[in-house]
Short mmCIF file of C-alpha atoms and ligand atoms in Angstrom, two decimals:
data_model
loop_
_atom_site.label_atom_id
_atom_site.label_comp_id
_atom_site.label_asym_id
_atom_site.label_seq_id
_atom_site.Cartn_x
_atom_site.Cartn_y
_atom_site.Cartn_z
CA MET A 1 77.48 182.57 230.16
CA ASN A 2 75.93 179.44 230.40
CA THR A 3 73.62 179.88 227.24
CA LEU A 4 73.77 178.71 223.58
CA GLU A 5 73.51 182.02 222.85
CA PHE A 6 76.58 183.16 224.49
CA ALA A 7 78.62 180.12 223.25
CA GLN A 8 77.74 181.32 219.63
CA GLN A 9 78.89 184.97 220.48
CA CYS A 10 82.09 183.53 221.30
CA ASP A 11 82.37 181.49 218.18
CA GLN A 12 81.51 184.78 216.07
CA GLN A 13 84.24 186.79 217.88
CA ASP A 14 86.90 184.11 217.34
CA GLU A 15 89.40 185.26 214.83
CA LEU A 16 90.27 181.65 214.13
CA ALA A 17 86.78 180.50 213.15
CA THR A 18 87.56 180.35 209.69
CA PHE A 19 89.92 177.48 210.31
CA TYR A 20 86.89 175.25 210.96
CA ASP A 21 85.70 175.20 207.38
CA ARG A 22 89.34 173.58 206.45
CA PHE A 23 88.31 170.31 207.93
CA HIS A 24 85.77 167.46 207.37
CA HIS A 25 83.14 167.35 210.04
CA PRO A 26 80.88 164.31 209.87
CA LYS A 27 77.22 165.12 210.39
CA ASP A 28 75.88 165.37 213.99
CA LEU A 29 79.18 164.45 215.53
CA ILE A 30 81.02 166.61 218.32
CA TYR A 31 84.61 165.46 218.50
CA LEU A 32 86.36 166.01 221.44
CA ASP A 33 88.72 163.05 221.29
CA GLY A 34 91.41 163.92 223.57
CA ASN A 35 93.81 163.91 221.43
CA SER A 36 94.46 160.27 219.74
CA LEU A 37 93.85 161.38 216.09
CA GLY A 38 93.09 164.97 214.75
CA LYS A 39 90.28 165.30 212.16
CA GLN A 40 90.82 165.18 208.34
CA PRO A 41 92.01 168.52 206.58
CA LEU A 42 89.90 169.04 203.45
CA ALA A 43 93.16 169.56 201.53
CA VAL A 44 94.49 166.01 202.10
CA LYS A 45 92.25 164.48 199.38
CA ALA A 46 93.71 166.58 196.66
CA ILE A 47 97.27 165.91 197.67
CA ILE A 48 96.87 162.20 198.07
CA ASP A 49 95.22 161.78 194.67
CA GLN A 50 97.91 163.65 193.29
CA VAL A 51 100.51 161.41 194.74
CA ILE A 52 98.55 158.35 194.01
CA THR A 53 97.65 159.40 190.32
CA GLU A 54 100.37 161.38 188.91
CA GLN A 55 103.43 160.44 191.09
CA TRP A 56 102.85 156.68 192.02
CA GLY A 57 100.51 155.99 188.99
CA ASP A 58 102.32 157.59 186.20
CA ARG A 59 105.60 158.68 187.03
CA LEU A 60 106.48 155.68 189.35
CA ILE A 61 110.19 155.42 190.27
CA ARG A 62 111.29 158.86 188.68
CA SER A 63 109.06 160.32 191.29
CA TRP A 64 111.57 159.51 194.04
CA ASN A 65 113.93 162.34 192.21
CA GLU A 66 111.09 164.64 191.11
CA HIS A 67 109.43 165.00 194.69
CA TRP A 68 109.73 162.00 197.33
CA LEU A 69 113.54 162.33 198.24
CA LYS A 70 112.99 165.93 199.11
CA LEU A 71 109.55 165.46 200.80
CA PRO A 72 110.77 164.59 204.32
CA GLN A 73 113.32 167.83 204.33
CA GLN A 74 109.97 169.92 203.27
CA ILE A 75 107.88 168.50 206.09
CA GLY A 76 110.82 168.74 208.67
CA ASP A 77 111.13 172.46 207.58
CA GLN A 78 107.39 172.93 208.45
CA ILE A 79 108.05 171.16 211.84
CA ALA A 80 111.22 173.36 212.53
CA GLN A 81 109.01 176.50 212.04
CA LEU A 82 106.47 175.35 214.48
CA LEU A 83 109.18 174.56 217.13
CA LYS A 84 110.99 177.82 216.32
CA VAL A 85 114.33 175.75 215.80
CA ASN A 86 116.66 175.15 212.93
CA THR A 87 115.83 173.01 209.95
CA SER A 88 119.20 171.02 210.52
CA GLU A 89 117.87 170.09 214.05
CA ILE A 90 114.69 167.97 212.82
CA ASN A 91 114.50 164.35 211.48
CA VAL A 92 111.00 163.38 210.41
CA GLY A 93 109.80 159.89 210.05
CA GLU A 94 108.63 156.56 211.68
CA SER A 95 106.99 156.62 215.09
CA THR A 96 107.45 158.54 218.52
CA SER A 97 108.67 155.41 219.96
CA VAL A 98 111.22 154.48 217.42
CA ASN A 99 112.64 158.28 217.59
CA LEU A 100 112.62 158.18 221.37
CA TYR A 101 114.65 155.02 220.92
CA LYS A 102 117.30 156.44 218.73
CA LEU A 103 117.63 159.73 220.48
CA ALA A 104 117.63 158.51 224.20
CA HIS A 105 120.24 155.55 223.12
CA ALA A 106 122.56 157.94 221.23
CA LEU A 107 122.35 160.51 224.19
CA VAL A 108 123.18 157.73 227.03
CA ARG A 109 125.97 156.39 224.69
CA SER A 110 127.29 159.94 224.05
CA ARG A 111 128.73 160.17 227.58
CA ARG A 112 128.19 163.71 227.85
CA PHE A 113 125.44 163.13 230.75
CA GLY A 114 125.04 160.86 233.49
CA ASN A 115 124.01 157.38 232.77
CA GLN A 116 120.93 157.32 234.73
CA LEU A 117 117.56 156.86 232.74
CA ILE A 118 114.78 158.58 234.52
CA THR A 119 111.00 159.01 233.96
CA ASP A 120 107.93 159.29 235.77
CA SER A 121 104.56 157.94 236.28
CA LEU A 122 102.84 160.79 234.43
CA ASN A 123 104.69 159.61 231.01
CA PHE A 124 103.03 157.84 228.46
CA PRO A 125 103.59 154.07 228.50
CA THR A 126 105.49 153.65 225.39
CA ASP A 127 108.31 155.87 226.42
CA ASN A 128 108.66 153.91 229.98
CA TYR A 129 108.95 150.76 227.90
CA ILE A 130 111.36 152.41 225.60
CA LEU A 131 113.59 153.21 228.37
CA GLU A 132 113.33 150.22 229.88
CA GLY A 133 114.45 148.43 226.75
CA ILE A 134 117.39 150.80 226.38
CA GLN A 135 118.51 150.09 230.12
CA SER A 136 118.45 146.45 229.53
CA GLN A 137 120.50 146.42 226.24
CA LEU A 138 123.11 148.63 227.31
CA ASN A 139 123.08 147.15 230.75
CA LEU A 140 122.49 150.47 232.84
CA LYS A 141 121.40 150.75 236.34
CA ALA A 142 117.65 150.31 236.62
CA ILE A 143 115.65 153.10 235.39
CA ILE A 144 114.19 155.27 238.11
CA THR A 145 110.17 155.73 237.26
CA ILE A 146 109.24 158.86 239.81
CA GLN A 147 105.91 157.91 241.35
CA TYR A 148 104.33 161.09 242.84
CA PRO A 149 101.38 161.33 245.49
CA SER A 150 98.90 161.47 242.31
CA ASP A 151 99.38 160.65 238.74
CA LEU A 152 97.76 163.56 237.75
CA GLU A 153 100.36 166.35 238.58
CA ALA A 154 104.19 166.17 239.09
CA ASP A 155 105.80 167.05 242.48
CA LEU A 156 108.65 169.38 241.11
CA GLU A 157 110.65 169.13 244.29
CA VAL A 158 110.79 165.40 244.24
CA LEU A 159 111.53 165.51 240.33
CA LYS A 160 114.49 167.73 241.00
CA GLU A 161 115.74 165.65 243.97
CA ASN A 162 115.85 162.53 241.59
CA ILE A 163 117.89 164.21 238.86
CA ALA A 164 120.36 165.99 241.39
CA ARG A 165 120.85 162.77 242.92
CA ASN A 166 121.13 160.66 239.90
CA PRO A 167 122.26 162.97 236.84
CA GLY A 168 121.33 161.41 233.45
CA VAL A 169 118.84 161.40 230.60
CA ILE A 170 115.42 161.86 231.55
CA CYS A 171 112.27 161.56 229.64
CA LEU A 172 108.99 163.60 230.36
CA SER A 173 105.81 164.34 228.23
CA LEU A 174 105.59 168.11 228.24
CA VAL A 175 101.79 167.56 228.56
CA SER A 176 100.65 164.67 230.29
CA TYR A 177 98.29 162.10 228.62
CA LYS A 178 96.14 161.82 231.88
CA SER A 179 95.46 165.24 233.27
CA ALA A 180 96.95 167.52 230.88
CA TYR A 181 99.29 168.71 233.63
CA ARG A 182 102.25 170.77 231.82
CA TYR A 183 105.66 170.95 233.21
CA PRO A 184 107.57 174.19 233.62
CA MET A 185 109.85 173.25 230.64
CA LYS A 186 112.53 175.95 230.88
CA MET A 187 113.03 175.72 234.68
CA LEU A 188 113.54 172.09 234.58
CA ASN A 189 115.94 172.16 231.52
CA ASP A 190 118.08 174.82 233.22
CA PHE A 191 118.05 172.40 236.58
CA ALA A 192 118.85 169.47 234.36
CA LYS A 193 122.05 171.48 232.68
CA GLU A 194 123.16 172.30 236.08
CA HIS A 195 123.10 168.44 237.18
CA GLN A 196 124.70 166.78 233.97
CA SER A 197 121.63 166.02 232.65
CA ILE A 198 119.31 166.37 229.89
CA ILE A 199 115.71 166.02 229.26
CA ILE A 200 114.09 164.60 226.31
CA TRP A 201 110.43 166.36 226.04
CA ASP A 202 107.85 164.18 224.46
CA LEU A 203 105.74 167.07 222.78
CA SER A 204 103.18 164.48 221.22
CA HIS A 205 100.45 166.26 223.40
CA SER A 206 101.38 169.78 223.16
CA VAL A 207 102.68 170.54 219.56
CA GLY A 208 99.88 172.24 217.63
CA ALA A 209 97.94 173.43 220.68
CA VAL A 210 100.77 174.97 223.04
CA ASP A 211 103.10 177.73 221.91
CA LEU A 212 106.40 175.70 221.87
CA GLU A 213 109.64 178.13 221.92
CA LEU A 214 112.34 175.14 222.07
CA LYS A 215 115.25 177.48 222.04
CA ALA A 216 114.04 180.20 224.39
CA SER A 217 113.40 177.25 226.95
CA TYR A 218 116.83 175.90 226.18
CA THR A 219 115.36 172.55 225.31
CA LEU A 220 118.02 170.37 223.89
CA ALA A 221 116.22 167.26 222.59
CA ALA A 222 112.44 166.37 221.95
CA VAL A 223 110.36 163.99 220.18
CA GLY A 224 106.61 164.07 219.09
CA CYS A 225 103.72 162.72 216.81
CA THR A 226 101.71 164.46 214.22
CA TYR A 227 98.39 162.77 214.31
CA LYS A 228 97.15 164.67 217.26
CA TYR A 229 96.69 168.61 217.40
CA LEU A 230 98.72 168.72 213.88
CA ASN A 231 96.06 166.63 212.27
CA GLY A 232 98.70 164.54 210.14
CA GLY A 233 96.24 161.29 209.79
CA PRO A 234 96.25 157.72 211.36
CA GLY A 235 100.15 156.68 211.57
CA ALA A 236 101.60 159.92 210.46
CA PRO A 237 105.30 160.15 210.71
CA ALA A 238 106.74 161.52 213.96
CA PHE A 239 109.65 163.78 214.64
CA LEU A 240 113.13 164.01 216.38
CA TYR A 241 114.62 167.47 217.82
CA ILE A 242 118.14 167.58 218.66
CA ASP A 243 120.37 170.73 219.42
CA GLN A 244 123.06 171.33 216.96
CA SER A 245 125.17 171.53 220.00
CA LEU A 246 124.99 167.88 220.51
CA VAL A 247 124.26 166.45 217.14
CA SER A 248 127.90 165.67 216.32
CA ALA A 249 128.47 163.89 219.69
CA LEU A 250 125.53 161.30 218.77
CA GLU A 251 125.63 158.12 216.74
CA THR A 252 122.17 156.43 215.86
CA PRO A 253 121.71 153.12 217.19
CA ILE A 254 119.98 152.17 213.88
CA GLN A 255 122.52 152.33 210.91
CA GLY A 256 120.14 152.16 207.66
CA TRP A 257 120.79 153.11 204.46
CA PHE A 258 118.85 156.56 204.19
CA GLY A 259 121.36 157.60 207.36
CA HIS A 260 124.25 157.00 205.31
CA SER A 261 126.45 159.84 203.83
CA GLN A 262 125.79 158.67 200.35
CA PRO A 263 122.96 156.22 200.27
CA PHE A 264 122.99 155.78 196.72
CA ASP A 265 126.69 154.69 196.36
CA PHE A 266 125.31 151.29 197.86
CA SER A 267 128.93 151.11 199.26
CA ALA A 268 129.68 147.92 201.29
CA ASP A 269 130.70 150.23 204.69
CA TYR A 270 128.61 152.17 206.51
CA VAL A 271 129.46 156.07 206.76
CA ALA A 272 126.94 157.97 208.79
CA ALA A 273 125.47 161.07 207.42
CA LYS A 274 126.61 164.25 209.07
CA GLY A 275 124.24 165.96 211.43
CA VAL A 276 120.64 164.79 212.18
CA ALA A 277 120.55 163.16 208.71
CA GLN A 278 122.04 160.04 210.28
CA PHE A 279 118.84 159.50 212.24
CA LYS A 280 117.08 158.35 209.04
CA ALA A 281 116.88 154.73 208.83
CA GLY A 282 114.94 153.40 205.72
CA THR A 283 112.52 154.53 203.12
CA PRO A 284 110.30 157.58 204.08
CA GLN A 285 106.72 156.84 204.29
CA ILE A 286 105.64 159.07 201.41
CA LEU A 287 101.53 158.63 201.51
CA SER A 288 101.84 159.89 205.03
CA LEU A 289 104.45 162.43 204.66
CA ALA A 290 102.41 163.88 201.77
CA SER A 291 98.91 164.10 203.80
CA LEU A 292 100.65 165.60 206.86
CA LYS A 293 101.86 168.62 204.79
CA ALA A 294 98.09 169.62 204.67
CA GLY A 295 97.63 169.79 208.56
CA LEU A 296 101.06 171.40 209.11
CA SER A 297 100.40 173.88 206.49
CA ILE A 298 97.01 174.94 208.52
CA THR A 299 98.74 174.97 211.67
CA LEU A 300 101.40 177.50 210.40
CA GLU A 301 99.03 179.67 208.98
CA ALA A 302 97.05 179.79 212.22
CA SER A 303 100.05 180.45 214.11
CA THR A 304 100.69 178.38 217.32
CA LYS A 305 100.72 181.64 219.49
CA ARG A 306 97.03 182.27 218.53
CA LEU A 307 96.26 178.51 218.68
CA GLN A 308 97.36 178.62 222.17
CA VAL A 309 95.45 181.65 223.17
CA LYS A 310 92.39 180.06 221.73
CA SER A 311 92.98 176.80 223.32
CA GLN A 312 93.04 178.39 226.46
CA GLN A 313 90.11 180.58 225.89
CA LEU A 314 88.18 177.32 225.17
CA SER A 315 89.35 175.20 228.03
CA THR A 316 88.87 178.07 230.51
CA TYR A 317 85.18 178.40 229.17
CA LEU A 318 84.63 174.67 229.58
CA LEU A 319 86.10 174.67 233.26
CA SER A 320 83.71 177.41 234.08
CA LEU A 321 80.93 175.30 232.73
CA ILE A 322 82.11 172.31 234.88
CA GLU A 323 82.38 174.06 237.89
CA THR A 324 78.84 175.68 237.70
CA GLU A 325 77.04 172.90 236.12
CA LEU A 326 78.91 169.56 236.66
CA THR A 327 80.60 169.56 239.74
CA PRO A 328 77.22 169.50 241.72
CA LEU A 329 76.46 166.24 239.65
CA GLY A 330 79.46 164.32 241.06
CA PHE A 331 81.81 165.50 238.35
CA ARG A 332 85.22 166.35 239.47
CA LEU A 333 88.30 168.42 237.67
CA GLU A 334 91.40 166.67 237.59
CA SER A 335 93.39 168.97 235.47
CA PRO A 336 95.18 171.80 236.68
CA ARG A 337 93.11 174.99 236.99
CA ASP A 338 95.77 177.40 235.87
CA ALA A 339 95.72 177.29 232.35
CA ASN A 340 99.43 178.07 232.18
CA GLN A 341 99.68 174.66 233.84
CA ARG A 342 97.88 172.43 231.39
CA GLY A 343 97.90 171.53 227.81
CA SER A 344 94.41 171.37 225.58
CA HIS A 345 92.36 168.94 227.23
CA LEU A 346 90.70 168.70 230.34
CA THR A 347 90.25 165.55 232.54
CA LEU A 348 87.10 165.00 234.59
CA SER A 349 86.13 161.92 236.76
CA HIS A 350 83.06 160.56 237.64
CA GLU A 351 82.04 157.17 239.15
CA GLU A 352 79.83 156.50 236.40
CA SER A 353 82.32 157.55 233.69
CA TRP A 354 82.34 154.32 231.51
CA ARG A 355 78.44 154.53 231.23
CA ILE A 356 78.22 158.49 230.82
CA CYS A 357 80.80 157.69 227.86
CA GLN A 358 78.54 155.13 226.30
CA CYS A 359 75.35 157.63 226.59
CA LEU A 360 77.78 160.06 224.65
CA GLN A 361 78.75 157.93 222.04
CA HIS A 362 75.50 156.31 221.58
CA PRO A 363 73.01 158.91 222.28
CA LYS A 364 69.04 158.73 222.24
CA PRO A 365 67.36 160.19 219.30
CA ASN A 366 67.80 163.97 218.33
CA ARG A 367 70.86 163.94 220.53
CA PRO A 368 74.38 164.60 218.70
CA THR A 369 76.91 161.65 219.17
CA ILE A 370 79.80 162.99 221.29
CA ILE A 371 83.16 161.51 221.15
CA VAL A 372 85.40 162.00 224.42
CA ASP A 373 87.88 159.46 225.73
CA PHE A 374 87.32 157.03 228.45
CA ARG A 375 90.51 156.39 230.66
CA PRO A 376 90.33 153.54 233.13
CA ASP A 377 89.35 153.69 235.81
CA ARG A 378 86.77 156.64 236.05
CA PHE A 379 88.32 159.51 233.63
CA LEU A 380 86.83 161.46 230.81
CA ARG A 381 89.47 163.17 228.47
CA ILE A 382 87.92 166.10 226.60
CA GLY A 383 90.18 167.04 223.81
CA ILE A 384 90.29 170.80 222.71
CA THR A 385 91.71 171.29 219.23
CA PRO A 386 91.97 174.99 218.75
CA LEU A 387 91.80 174.85 214.85
CA TYR A 388 88.19 173.61 214.95
CA THR A 389 86.73 173.15 218.23
CA ARG A 390 83.84 175.75 218.82
CA PHE A 391 82.50 177.09 222.17
CA GLU A 392 79.19 175.79 220.80
CA ASP A 393 80.75 172.26 220.93
CA LEU A 394 81.75 172.46 224.70
CA TRP A 395 78.27 174.08 225.67
CA ARG A 396 76.29 171.30 223.98
CA THR A 397 78.70 168.47 225.48
CA ALA A 398 78.41 170.13 228.99
CA GLU A 399 74.49 170.13 228.68
CA ARG A 400 74.63 166.45 227.43
CA LEU A 401 76.79 165.55 230.46
CA LYS A 402 74.37 167.40 232.68
CA GLU A 403 71.24 165.58 231.34
CA ILE A 404 72.90 162.04 231.33
CA VAL A 405 73.49 162.17 234.90
CA SER A 406 70.63 164.22 236.06
CA THR A 407 68.13 162.04 234.23
CA GLU A 408 70.00 158.82 235.29
CA GLU A 409 70.13 158.10 231.57
CA TYR A 410 73.39 155.95 232.08
CA LEU A 411 71.58 153.33 233.70
CA ASN A 412 70.34 152.19 230.20
CA HIS A 413 73.94 151.15 229.70
CA ASP A 414 75.75 147.93 230.80
CA GLY A 415 78.42 149.06 233.17
CA THR A 416 80.75 146.14 232.00
CA LYS A 417 83.94 147.54 230.50
CA PRO A 418 85.34 145.75 227.40
CA VAL A 419 89.13 145.11 227.66
CA VAL A 420 89.97 147.28 224.95
CA THR A 421 88.32 150.42 224.97
C1 PLP B 1 102.68 161.01 224.64
C2 PLP B 1 102.62 160.20 223.67
N1 PLP B 1 103.99 159.58 223.25
C3 PLP B 1 104.19 158.74 222.39
C4 PLP B 1 102.83 157.75 222.15
C5 PLP B 1 103.22 156.84 220.94
O1 PLP B 1 103.61 157.43 219.65
P1 PLP B 1 103.80 156.36 218.55
O2 PLP B 1 102.71 155.40 218.46
O3 PLP B 1 104.03 157.21 217.45
O4 PLP B 1 104.93 155.64 219.00
C6 PLP B 1 101.92 158.84 222.38
C7 PLP B 1 100.56 158.16 221.70
O5 PLP B 1 99.54 158.56 221.77
C8 PLP B 1 101.67 159.52 223.01
O6 PLP B 1 100.43 160.32 223.48
#
């Protein structure tokens, strides 16, 4: 199992292997960023070239009616297919942070749920900042940020106790950016419903790598980004999902002209568009929306069901390499062992993580450059994007990690960490 030949054999048997050829792969680089930015789909260049040359260059303002006004809807259709929800329940645009603000604010003000805001220490910092802002703007009780004994997995009993005692609006990242811990979505949605509460799921670290069934898991609200496993590009627009049973009870906190029922009447009074369209605020980001189309089309073609299977095969393979080859060298697995309790990255810790990461990124001659994430203070996050990560990439990475530690190559690097990593 621990041979290059075995890894290459697994790649040959992979039914999704041809999707590798749809992406740009820089030479001598193994890219296992975990996952802050996906690779570039090859189709993006032609799409962007057409938008820039023909639509923006030649057609100018006429392109709004010819192409651009319907673009957010077209992208929304693709995201709805991925999440297995209705198109009328998705709004695309802006960042995850802004979408979370709009959704959480509207849910609290709807008075359909308790008014306690809850999050936990596994969540991505921006989500917690956004909730804190809403709490102070709406003069709510202090938010509850649940601290678990470890920052690597949730204690579900503690989480449920908090919800039962303080009903309200809860925000959780389905897959935690730290350890890839994945919450049991349906069980928690059911529990929240029984306790006059709603969970907004941040799907940023799951969409595109985890097979999401939002209706089957009784999910009512979610947000997520598209620049990670969906390979939408830097700053690609985020999305917001709200179940149709709730949308008429909500009011967006940002009354922008694109969310007006008749934006091009330019009327003096604001009349919100019906449904999820009210969450549009201003002019959509056309270039980013256009490039996102490529990544979404590839993901839909591959199917998230098959992508999840491959993600789990890859991470289970890496996990076995970690246990046999790397644990004896001082590495520790910090992600759940059970593939159904994790997303699509594996987190390792080592007391020399920072310097090991430097060796991977600045290799000695005849070694590939390997990009993984360092996360303070001792974590290495290894991202697996099932569309293009190969078994061979994981084997080579494990081999390099073994070499760096067993030969003490990391001593060639300065141990001082920069402030921004
Ligand atoms: C889980 C999660 N939520 C939110 C964000 C922030 O998203 P945005 O920059 O689109 O607001 C990130 C960014 O990496 C993230 O990982």
